[in-house]
PDB file of C-alpha atoms in Angstrom:
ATOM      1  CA  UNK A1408     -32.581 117.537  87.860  1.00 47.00           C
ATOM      2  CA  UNK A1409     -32.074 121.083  88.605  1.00 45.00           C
ATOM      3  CA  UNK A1410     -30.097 122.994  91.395  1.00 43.00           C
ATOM      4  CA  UNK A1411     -31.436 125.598  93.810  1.00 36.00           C
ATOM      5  CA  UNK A1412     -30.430 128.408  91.944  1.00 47.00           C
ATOM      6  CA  UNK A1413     -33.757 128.864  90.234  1.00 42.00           C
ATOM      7  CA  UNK A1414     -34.778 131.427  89.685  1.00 36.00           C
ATOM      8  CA  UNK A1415     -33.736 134.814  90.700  1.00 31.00           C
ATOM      9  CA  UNK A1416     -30.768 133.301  92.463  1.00 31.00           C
ATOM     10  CA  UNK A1417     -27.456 135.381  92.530  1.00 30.00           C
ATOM     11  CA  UNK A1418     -25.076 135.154  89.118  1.00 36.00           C
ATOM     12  CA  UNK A1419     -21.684 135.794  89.585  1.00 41.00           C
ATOM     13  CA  UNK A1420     -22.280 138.506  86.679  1.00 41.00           C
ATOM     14  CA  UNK A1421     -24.101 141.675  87.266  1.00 41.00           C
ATOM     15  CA  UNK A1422     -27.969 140.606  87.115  1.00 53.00           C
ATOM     16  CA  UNK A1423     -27.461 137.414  84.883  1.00 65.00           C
ATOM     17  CA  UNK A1424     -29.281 134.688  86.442  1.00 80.00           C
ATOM     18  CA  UNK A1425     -28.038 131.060  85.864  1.00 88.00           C
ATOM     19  CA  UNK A1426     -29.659 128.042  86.032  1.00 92.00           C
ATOM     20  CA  UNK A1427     -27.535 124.651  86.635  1.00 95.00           C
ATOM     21  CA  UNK A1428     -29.490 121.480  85.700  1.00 96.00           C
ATOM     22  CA  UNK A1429     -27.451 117.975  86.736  1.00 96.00           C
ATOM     23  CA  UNK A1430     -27.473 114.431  86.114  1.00 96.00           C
ATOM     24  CA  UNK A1431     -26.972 111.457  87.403  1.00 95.00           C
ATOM     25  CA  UNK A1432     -23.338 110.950  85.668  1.00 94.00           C
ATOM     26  CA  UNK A1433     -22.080 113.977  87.446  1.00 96.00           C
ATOM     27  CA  UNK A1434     -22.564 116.613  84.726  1.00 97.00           C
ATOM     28  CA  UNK A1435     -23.359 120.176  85.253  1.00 97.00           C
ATOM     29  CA  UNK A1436     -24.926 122.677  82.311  1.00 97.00           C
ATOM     30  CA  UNK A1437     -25.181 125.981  83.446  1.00 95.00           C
ATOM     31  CA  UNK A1438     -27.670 128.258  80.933  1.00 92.00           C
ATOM     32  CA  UNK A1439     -27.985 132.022  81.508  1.00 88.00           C
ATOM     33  CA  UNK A1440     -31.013 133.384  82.180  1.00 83.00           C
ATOM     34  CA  UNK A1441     -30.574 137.031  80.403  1.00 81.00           C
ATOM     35  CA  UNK A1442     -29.388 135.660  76.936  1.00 82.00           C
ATOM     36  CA  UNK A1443     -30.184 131.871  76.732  1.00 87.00           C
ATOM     37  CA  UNK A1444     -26.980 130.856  75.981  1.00 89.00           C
ATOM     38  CA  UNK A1445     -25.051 127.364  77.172  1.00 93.00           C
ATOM     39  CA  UNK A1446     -22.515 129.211  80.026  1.00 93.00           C
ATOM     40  CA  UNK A1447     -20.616 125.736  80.666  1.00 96.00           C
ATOM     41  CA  UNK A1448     -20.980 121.959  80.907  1.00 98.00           C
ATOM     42  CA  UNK A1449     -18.479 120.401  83.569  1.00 98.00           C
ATOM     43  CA  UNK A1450     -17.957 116.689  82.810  1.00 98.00           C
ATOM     44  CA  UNK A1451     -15.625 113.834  84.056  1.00 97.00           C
ATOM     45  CA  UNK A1452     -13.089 112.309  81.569  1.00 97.00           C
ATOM     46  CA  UNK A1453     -12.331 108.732  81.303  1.00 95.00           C
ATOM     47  CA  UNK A1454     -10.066 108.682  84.539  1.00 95.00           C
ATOM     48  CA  UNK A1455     -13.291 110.805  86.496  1.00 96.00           C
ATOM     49  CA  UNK A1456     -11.492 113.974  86.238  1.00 97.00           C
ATOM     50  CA  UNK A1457     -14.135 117.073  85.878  1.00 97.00           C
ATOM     51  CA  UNK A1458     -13.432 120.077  83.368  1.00 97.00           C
ATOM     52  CA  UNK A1459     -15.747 122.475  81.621  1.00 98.00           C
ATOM     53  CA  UNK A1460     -15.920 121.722  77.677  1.00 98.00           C
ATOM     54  CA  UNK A1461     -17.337 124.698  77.125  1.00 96.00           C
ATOM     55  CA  UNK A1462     -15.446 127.681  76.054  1.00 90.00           C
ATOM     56  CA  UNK A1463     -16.023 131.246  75.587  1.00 69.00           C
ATOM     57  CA  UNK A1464     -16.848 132.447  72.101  1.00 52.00           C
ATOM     58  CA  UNK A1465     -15.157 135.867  71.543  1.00 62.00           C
ATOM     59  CA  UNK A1466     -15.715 134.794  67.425  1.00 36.00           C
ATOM     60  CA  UNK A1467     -17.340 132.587  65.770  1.00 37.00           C
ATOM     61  CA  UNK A1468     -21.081 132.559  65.009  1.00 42.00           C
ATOM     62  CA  UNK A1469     -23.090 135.311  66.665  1.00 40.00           C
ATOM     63  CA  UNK A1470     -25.231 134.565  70.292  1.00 43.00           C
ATOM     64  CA  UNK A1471     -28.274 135.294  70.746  1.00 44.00           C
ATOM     65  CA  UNK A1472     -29.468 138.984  71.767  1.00 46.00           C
ATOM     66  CA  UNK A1473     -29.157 139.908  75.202  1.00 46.00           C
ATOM     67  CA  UNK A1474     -32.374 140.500  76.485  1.00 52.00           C
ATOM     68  CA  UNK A1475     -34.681 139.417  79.179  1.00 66.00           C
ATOM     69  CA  UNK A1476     -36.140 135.990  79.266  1.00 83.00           C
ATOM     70  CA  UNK A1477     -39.001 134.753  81.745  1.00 88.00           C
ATOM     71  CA  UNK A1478     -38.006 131.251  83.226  1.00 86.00           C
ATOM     72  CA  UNK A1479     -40.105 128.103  84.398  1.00 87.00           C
ATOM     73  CA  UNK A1480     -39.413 124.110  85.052  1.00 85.00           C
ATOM     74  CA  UNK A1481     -40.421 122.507  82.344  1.00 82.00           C
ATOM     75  CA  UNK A1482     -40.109 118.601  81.836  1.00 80.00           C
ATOM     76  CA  UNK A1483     -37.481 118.397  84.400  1.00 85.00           C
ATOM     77  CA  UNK A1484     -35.206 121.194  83.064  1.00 94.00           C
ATOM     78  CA  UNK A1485     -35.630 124.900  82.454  1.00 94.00           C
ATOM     79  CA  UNK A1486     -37.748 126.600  79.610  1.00 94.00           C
ATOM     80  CA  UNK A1487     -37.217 130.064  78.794  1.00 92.00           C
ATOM     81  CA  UNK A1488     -39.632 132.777  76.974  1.00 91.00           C
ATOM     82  CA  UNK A1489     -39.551 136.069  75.474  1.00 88.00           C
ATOM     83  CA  UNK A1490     -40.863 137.724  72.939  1.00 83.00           C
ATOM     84  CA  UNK A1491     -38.265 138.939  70.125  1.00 73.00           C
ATOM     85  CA  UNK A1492     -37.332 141.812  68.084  1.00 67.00           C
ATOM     86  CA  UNK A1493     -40.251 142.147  65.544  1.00 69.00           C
ATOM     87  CA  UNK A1494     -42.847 140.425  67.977  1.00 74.00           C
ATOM     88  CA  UNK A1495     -42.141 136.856  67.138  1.00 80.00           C
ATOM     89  CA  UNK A1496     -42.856 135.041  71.365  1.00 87.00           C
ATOM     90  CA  UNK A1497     -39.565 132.532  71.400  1.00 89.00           C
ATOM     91  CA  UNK A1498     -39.596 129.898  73.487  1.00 92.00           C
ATOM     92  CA  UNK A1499     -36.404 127.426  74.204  1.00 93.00           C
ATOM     93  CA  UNK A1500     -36.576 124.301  76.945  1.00 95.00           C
ATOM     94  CA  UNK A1501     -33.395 123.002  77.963  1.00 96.00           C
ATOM     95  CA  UNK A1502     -32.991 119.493  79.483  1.00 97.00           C
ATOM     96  CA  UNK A1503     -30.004 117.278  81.071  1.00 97.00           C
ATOM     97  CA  UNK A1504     -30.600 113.607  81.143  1.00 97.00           C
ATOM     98  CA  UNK A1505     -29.050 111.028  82.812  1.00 97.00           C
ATOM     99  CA  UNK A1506     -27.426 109.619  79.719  1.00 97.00           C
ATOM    100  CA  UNK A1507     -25.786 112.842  78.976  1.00 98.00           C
ATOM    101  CA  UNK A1508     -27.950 113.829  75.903  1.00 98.00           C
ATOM    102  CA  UNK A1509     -28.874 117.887  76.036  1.00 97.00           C
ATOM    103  CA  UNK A1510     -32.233 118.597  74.825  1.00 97.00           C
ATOM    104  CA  UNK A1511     -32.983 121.648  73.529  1.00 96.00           C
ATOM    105  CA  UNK A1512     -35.983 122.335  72.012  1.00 94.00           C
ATOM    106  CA  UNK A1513     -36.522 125.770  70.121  1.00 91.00           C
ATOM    107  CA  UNK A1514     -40.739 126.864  69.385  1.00 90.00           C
ATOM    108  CA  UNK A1515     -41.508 130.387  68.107  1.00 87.00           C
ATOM    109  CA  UNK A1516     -44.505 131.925  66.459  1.00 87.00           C
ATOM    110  CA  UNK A1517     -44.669 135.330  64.693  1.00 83.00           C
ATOM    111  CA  UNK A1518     -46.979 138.153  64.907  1.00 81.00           C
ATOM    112  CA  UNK A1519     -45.218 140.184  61.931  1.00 79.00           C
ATOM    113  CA  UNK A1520     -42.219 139.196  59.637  1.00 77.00           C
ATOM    114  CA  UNK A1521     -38.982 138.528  62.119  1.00 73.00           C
ATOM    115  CA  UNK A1522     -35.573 137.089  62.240  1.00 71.00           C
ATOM    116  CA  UNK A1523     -35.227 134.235  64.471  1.00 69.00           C
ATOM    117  CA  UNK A1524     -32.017 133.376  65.711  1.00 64.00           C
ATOM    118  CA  UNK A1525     -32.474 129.179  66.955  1.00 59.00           C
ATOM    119  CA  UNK A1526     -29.118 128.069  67.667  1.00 59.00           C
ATOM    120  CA  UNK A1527     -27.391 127.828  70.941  1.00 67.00           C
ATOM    121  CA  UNK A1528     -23.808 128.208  69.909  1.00 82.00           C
ATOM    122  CA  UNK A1529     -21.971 126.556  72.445  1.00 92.00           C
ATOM    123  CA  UNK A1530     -18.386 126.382  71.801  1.00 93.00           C
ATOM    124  CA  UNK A1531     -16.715 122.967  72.629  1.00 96.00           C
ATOM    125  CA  UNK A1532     -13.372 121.588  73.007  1.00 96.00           C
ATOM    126  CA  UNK A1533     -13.639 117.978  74.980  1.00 97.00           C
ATOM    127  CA  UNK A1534     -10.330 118.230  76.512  1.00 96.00           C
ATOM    128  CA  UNK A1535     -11.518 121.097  78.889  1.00 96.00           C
ATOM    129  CA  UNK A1536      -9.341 123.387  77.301  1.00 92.00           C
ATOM    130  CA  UNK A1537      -6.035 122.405  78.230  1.00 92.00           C
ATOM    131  CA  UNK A1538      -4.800 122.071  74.721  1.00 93.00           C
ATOM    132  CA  UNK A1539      -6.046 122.809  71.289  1.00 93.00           C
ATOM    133  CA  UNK A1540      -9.198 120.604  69.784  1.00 95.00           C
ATOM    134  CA  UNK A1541      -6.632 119.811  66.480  1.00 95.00           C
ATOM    135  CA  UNK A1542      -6.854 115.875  67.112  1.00 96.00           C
ATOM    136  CA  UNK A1543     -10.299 116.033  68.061  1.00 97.00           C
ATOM    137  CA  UNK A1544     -11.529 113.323  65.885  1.00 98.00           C
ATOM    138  CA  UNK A1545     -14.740 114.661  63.659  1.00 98.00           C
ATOM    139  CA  UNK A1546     -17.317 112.817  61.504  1.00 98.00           C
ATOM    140  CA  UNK A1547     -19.903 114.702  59.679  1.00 98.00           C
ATOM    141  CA  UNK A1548     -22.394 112.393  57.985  1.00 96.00           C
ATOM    142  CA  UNK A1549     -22.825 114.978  54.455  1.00 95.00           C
ATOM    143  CA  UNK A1550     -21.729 114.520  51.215  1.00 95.00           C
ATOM    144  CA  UNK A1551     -22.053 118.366  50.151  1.00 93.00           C
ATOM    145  CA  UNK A1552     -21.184 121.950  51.582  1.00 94.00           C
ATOM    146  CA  UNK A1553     -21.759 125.526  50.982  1.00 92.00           C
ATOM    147  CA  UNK A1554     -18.921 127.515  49.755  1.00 92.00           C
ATOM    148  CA  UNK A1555     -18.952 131.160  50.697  1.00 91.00           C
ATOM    149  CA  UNK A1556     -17.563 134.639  49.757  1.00 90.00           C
ATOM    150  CA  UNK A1557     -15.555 137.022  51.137  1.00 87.00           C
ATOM    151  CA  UNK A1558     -18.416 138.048  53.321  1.00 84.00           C
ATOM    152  CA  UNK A1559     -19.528 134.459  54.395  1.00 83.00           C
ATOM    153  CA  UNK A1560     -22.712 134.529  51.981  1.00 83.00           C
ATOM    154  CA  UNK A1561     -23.400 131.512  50.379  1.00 85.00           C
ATOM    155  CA  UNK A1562     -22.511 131.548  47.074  1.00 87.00           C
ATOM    156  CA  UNK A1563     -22.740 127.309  45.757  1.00 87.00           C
ATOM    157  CA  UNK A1564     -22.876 123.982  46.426  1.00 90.00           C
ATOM    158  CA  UNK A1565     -19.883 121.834  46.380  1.00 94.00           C
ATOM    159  CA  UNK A1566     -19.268 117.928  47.120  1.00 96.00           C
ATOM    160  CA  UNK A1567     -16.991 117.347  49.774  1.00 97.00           C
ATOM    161  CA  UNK A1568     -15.178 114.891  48.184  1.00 97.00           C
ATOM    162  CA  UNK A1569     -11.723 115.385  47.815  1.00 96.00           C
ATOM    163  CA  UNK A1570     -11.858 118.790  50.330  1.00 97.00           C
ATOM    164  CA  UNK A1571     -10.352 119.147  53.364  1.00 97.00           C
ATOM    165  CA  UNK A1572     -14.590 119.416  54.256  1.00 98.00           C
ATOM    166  CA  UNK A1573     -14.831 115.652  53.793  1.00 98.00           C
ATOM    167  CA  UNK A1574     -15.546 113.768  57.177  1.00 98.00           C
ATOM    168  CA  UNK A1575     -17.803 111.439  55.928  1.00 98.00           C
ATOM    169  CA  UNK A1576     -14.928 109.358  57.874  1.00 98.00           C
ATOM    170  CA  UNK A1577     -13.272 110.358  61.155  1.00 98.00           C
ATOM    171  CA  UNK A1578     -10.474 112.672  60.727  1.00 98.00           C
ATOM    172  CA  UNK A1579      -8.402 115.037  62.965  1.00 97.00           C
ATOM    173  CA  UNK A1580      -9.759 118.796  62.367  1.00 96.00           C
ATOM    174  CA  UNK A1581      -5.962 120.269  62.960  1.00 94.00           C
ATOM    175  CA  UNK A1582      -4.552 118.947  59.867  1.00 95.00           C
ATOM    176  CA  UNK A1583      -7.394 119.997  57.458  1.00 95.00           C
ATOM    177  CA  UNK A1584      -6.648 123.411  58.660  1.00 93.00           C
ATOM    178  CA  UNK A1585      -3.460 123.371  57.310  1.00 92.00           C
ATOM    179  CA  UNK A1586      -4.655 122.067  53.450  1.00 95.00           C
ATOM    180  CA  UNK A1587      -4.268 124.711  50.613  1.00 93.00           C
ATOM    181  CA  UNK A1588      -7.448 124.734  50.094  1.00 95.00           C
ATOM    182  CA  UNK A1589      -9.291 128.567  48.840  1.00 95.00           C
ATOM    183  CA  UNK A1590     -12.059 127.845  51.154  1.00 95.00           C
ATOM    184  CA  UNK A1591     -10.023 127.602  54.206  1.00 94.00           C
ATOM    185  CA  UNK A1592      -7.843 130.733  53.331  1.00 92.00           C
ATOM    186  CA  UNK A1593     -10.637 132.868  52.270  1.00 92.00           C
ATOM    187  CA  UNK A1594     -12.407 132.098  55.844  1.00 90.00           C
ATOM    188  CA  UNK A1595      -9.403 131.591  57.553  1.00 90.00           C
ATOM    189  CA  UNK A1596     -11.013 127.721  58.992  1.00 92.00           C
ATOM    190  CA  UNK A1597     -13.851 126.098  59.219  1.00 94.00           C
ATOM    191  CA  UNK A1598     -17.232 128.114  58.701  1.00 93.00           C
ATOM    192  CA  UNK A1599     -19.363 126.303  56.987  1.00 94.00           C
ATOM    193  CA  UNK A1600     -22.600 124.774  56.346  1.00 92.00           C
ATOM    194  CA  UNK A1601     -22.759 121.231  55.409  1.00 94.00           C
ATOM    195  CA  UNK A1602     -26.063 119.503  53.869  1.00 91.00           C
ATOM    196  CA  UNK A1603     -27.025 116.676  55.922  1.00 91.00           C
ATOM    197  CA  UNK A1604     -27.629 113.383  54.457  1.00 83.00           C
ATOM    198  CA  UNK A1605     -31.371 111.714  54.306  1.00 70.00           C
ATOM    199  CA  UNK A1606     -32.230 115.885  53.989  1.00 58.00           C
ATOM    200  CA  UNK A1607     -31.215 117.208  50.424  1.00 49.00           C
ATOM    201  CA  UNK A1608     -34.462 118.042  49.650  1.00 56.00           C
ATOM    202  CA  UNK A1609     -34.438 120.575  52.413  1.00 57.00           C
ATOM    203  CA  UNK A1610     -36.474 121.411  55.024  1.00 64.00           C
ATOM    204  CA  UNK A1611     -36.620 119.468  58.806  1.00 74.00           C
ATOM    205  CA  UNK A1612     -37.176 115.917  59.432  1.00 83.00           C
ATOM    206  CA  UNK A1613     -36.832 113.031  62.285  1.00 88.00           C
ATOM    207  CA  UNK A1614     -34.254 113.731  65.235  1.00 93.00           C
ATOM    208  CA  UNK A1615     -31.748 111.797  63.688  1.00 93.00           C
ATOM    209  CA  UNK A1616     -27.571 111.698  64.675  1.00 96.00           C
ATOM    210  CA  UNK A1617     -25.756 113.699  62.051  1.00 96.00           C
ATOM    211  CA  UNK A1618     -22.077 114.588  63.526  1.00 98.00           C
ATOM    212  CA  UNK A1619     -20.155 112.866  66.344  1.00 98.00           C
ATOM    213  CA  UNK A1620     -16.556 113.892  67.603  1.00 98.00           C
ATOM    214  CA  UNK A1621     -14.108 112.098  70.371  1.00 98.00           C
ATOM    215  CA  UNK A1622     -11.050 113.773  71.921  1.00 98.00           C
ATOM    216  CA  UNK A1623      -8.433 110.495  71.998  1.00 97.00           C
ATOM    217  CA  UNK A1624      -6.717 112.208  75.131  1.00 96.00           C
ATOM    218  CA  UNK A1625     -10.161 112.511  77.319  1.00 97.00           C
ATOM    219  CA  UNK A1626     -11.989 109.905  75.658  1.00 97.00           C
ATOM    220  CA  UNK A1627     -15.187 112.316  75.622  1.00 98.00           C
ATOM    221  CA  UNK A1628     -17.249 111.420  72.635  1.00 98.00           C
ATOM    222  CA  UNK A1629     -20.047 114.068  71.477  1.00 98.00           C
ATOM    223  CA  UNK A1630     -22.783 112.987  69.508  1.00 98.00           C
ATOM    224  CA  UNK A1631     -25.303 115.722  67.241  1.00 97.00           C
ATOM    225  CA  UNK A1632     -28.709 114.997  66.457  1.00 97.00           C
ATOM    226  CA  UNK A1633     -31.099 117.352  65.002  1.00 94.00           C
ATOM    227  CA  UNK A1634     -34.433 117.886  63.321  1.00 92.00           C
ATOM    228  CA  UNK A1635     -32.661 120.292  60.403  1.00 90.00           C
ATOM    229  CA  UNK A1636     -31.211 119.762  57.353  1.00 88.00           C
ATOM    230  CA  UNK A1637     -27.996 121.115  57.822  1.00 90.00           C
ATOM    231  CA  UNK A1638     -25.129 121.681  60.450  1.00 93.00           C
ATOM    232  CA  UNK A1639     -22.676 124.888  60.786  1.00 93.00           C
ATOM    233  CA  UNK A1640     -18.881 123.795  61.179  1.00 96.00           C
ATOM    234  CA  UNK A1641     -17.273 126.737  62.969  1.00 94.00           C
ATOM    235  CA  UNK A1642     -13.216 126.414  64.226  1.00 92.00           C
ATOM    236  CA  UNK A1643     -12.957 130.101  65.060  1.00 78.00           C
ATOM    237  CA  UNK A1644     -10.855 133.193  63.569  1.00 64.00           C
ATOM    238  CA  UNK A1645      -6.719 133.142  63.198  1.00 56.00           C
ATOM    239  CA  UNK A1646      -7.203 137.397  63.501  1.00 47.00           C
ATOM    240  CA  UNK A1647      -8.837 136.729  67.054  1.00 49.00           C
ATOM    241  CA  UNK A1648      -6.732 134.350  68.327  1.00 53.00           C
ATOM    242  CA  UNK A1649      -8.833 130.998  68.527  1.00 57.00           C
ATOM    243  CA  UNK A1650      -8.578 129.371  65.471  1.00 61.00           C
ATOM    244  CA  UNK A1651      -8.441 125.524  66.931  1.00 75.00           C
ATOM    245  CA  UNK A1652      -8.926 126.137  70.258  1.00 90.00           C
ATOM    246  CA  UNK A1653     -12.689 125.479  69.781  1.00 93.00           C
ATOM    247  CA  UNK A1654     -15.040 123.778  67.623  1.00 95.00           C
ATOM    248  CA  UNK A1655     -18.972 125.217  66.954  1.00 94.00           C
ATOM    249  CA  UNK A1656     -21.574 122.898  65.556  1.00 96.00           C
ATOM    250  CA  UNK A1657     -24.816 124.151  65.265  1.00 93.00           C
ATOM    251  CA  UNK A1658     -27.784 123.137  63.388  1.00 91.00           C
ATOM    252  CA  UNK A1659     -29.528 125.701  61.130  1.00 84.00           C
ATOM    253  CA  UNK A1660     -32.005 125.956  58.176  1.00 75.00           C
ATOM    254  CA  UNK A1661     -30.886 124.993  54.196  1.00 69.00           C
ATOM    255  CA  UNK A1662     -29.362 127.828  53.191  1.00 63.00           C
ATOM    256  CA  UNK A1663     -30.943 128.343  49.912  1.00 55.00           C
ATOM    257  CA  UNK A1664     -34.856 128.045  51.796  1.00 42.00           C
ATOM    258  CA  UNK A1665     -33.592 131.865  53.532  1.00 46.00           C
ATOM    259  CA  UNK A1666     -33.614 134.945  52.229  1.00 44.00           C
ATOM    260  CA  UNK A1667     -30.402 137.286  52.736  1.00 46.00           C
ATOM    261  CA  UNK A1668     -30.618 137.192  56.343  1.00 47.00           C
ATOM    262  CA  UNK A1669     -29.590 133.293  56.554  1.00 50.00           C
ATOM    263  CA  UNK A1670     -28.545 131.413  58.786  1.00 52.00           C
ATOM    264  CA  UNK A1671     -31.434 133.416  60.557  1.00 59.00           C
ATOM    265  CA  UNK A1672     -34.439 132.109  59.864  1.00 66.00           C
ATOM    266  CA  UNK A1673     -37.266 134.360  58.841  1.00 74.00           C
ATOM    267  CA  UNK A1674     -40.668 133.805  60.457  1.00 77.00           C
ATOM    268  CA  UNK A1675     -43.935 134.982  58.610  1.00 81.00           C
ATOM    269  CA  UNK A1676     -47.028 136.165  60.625  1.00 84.00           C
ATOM    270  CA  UNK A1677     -48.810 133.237  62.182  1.00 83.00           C
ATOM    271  CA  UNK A1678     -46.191 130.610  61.219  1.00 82.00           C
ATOM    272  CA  UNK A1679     -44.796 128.368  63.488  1.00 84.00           C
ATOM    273  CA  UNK A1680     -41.280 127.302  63.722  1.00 85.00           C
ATOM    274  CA  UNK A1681     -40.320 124.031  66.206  1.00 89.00           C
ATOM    275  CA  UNK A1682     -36.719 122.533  66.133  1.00 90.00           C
ATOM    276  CA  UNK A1683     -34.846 119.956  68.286  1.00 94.00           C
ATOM    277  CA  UNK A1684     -31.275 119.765  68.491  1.00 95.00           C
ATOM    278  CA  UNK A1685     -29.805 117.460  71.209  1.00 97.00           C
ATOM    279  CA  UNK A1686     -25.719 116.945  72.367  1.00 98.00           C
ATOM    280  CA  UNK A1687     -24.690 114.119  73.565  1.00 98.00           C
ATOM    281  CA  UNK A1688     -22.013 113.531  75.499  1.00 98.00           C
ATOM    282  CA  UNK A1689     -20.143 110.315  77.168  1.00 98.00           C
ATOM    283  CA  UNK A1690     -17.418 108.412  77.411  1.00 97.00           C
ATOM    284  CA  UNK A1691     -15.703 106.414  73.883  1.00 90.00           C
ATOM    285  CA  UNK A1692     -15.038 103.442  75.661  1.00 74.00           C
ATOM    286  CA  UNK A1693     -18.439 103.218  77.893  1.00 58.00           C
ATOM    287  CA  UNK A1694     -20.699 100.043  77.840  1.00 48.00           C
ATOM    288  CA  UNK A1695     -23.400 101.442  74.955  1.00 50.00           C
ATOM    289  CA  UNK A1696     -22.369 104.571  74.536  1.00 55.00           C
TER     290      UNK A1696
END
């Protein structure tokens, strides 16, 4: 469901309106109205205690643009609509259900050639913030990344095995920071595009679960399904400060089906670009969860 502040209700920023939907579990997602963007998701822990896993993002990948977006109810949520830099008419519906899966559903069509920016970015770290996400437990299901150069462009394909960017099994994302790996230096972390499996021929497919991580502390377990071929693993700059203290996973197009301005996607006129991306979140230990 979704609170009474909709719309035009007062933000506690400037003229930023924020929309709150709720579930049945307890959960709260706030979304702002002026950019789009996932503000925070307040959750209980295993013991019932609340905290907000979302953090702020001073790094990691870009948000998208500031700019004004009309708002409706839409299938028991919020859906938001604008139309973009270079004409393209964006529209993204957010939804909170009671099992504590967060639909978001991106649908754009172009008028001329644009950039389209479809990811939400949320930055998470399950235990609310009250200590680093380095034994977050995180499983990708990918056998192959994209390395990058000094500039983050990709540059080639590489298997993961034998990486520190192998979690085709769970492992803690702390440690892997620490391998001597040319990767990791050269980015400083984690930011990096893995090819999901069932997808190596590119392109988008069934909503299907691709990346799950549990905090052992909280017990929170999130769970990533998407409709793209491949998934973003962000842990943040050591030069800004929050290397580890978050963790971004974001679903994006193949890398090599872009042009230069990947992980944008680039939207012809009359084409028309859908993709579904939902986060699940619950408890490790709860009855089919």
């Amino acid at each position: 469901m979704m609170t009474n502040r909709y719309p035009g209700a007062t933000a506690e920023s400037g003229e930023d309106r924020v929309f709150t939907l709720t579930n049945a579990g307890g959960m709260a997602v706030t979304i702002s109205g002026r950019s789009a963007a996932l503000r925070s998701w307040r959750a209980p822990d295993r013991y019932g205690r609340m905290a907000d896993i979302l953090l702020a993002a001073p790094d990691g990948p870009a948000g998208p643009e500031a700019a004004g977006w009309e708002a409706s109810r839409a299938d028991g949520g919020v859906s938001l609509l604008r139309t973009a830099p270079g004409g393209a008419h964006v529209q993204v519906n957010f939804r909170l259900d009671d099992d504590g899966s967060l639909v978001i559903n991106h649908n754009a069509m172009a008028m001329a050639p644009a950039r389209l920016d479809a990811e939400a970015h949320p930055c998470f770290n399950l235990n609310g913030g009250a200590a680093d996400v380095g034994d977050h437990m995180l499983q990708i299901d990918a056998d192959y990344y994209v390395e990058v150069g000094a500039g983050g462009e990709p540059v080639g394909v590489a298997a993961v095995g034998g990486t520190p960017f192998d979690f085709r099994q769970p492992a803690a994302i702390g440690p892997r920071l620490g391998w001597p790996d040319t990767q990791i230096r050269l980015v400083g972390g984690f930011d990096h595009c893995y090819f999901v499996r069932s997808h190596m021929a590119g392109g988008q497919g069934a909503l299907r679960e691709v990346a799950r991580v549990v905090d052992p502390g909280s017990g929170r377990r999130l769970q990533v399904y998407t409709t793209e071929a491949a998934l973003q693993l962000c842990t943040g700059k050591p030069a800004a400060g929050v290397q580890g203290r978050g963790f971004w996973l974001d679903a994006n197009a193949r890398p090599e089906l872009m042009s230069a301005a990947w992980p944008e996607v680039i939207l012809h006129p009359g084409q028309v670009y859908r993709q579904t991306t939902v986060y699940r979140l619950s408890l490790q230990n709860q009855v089919g969860a």
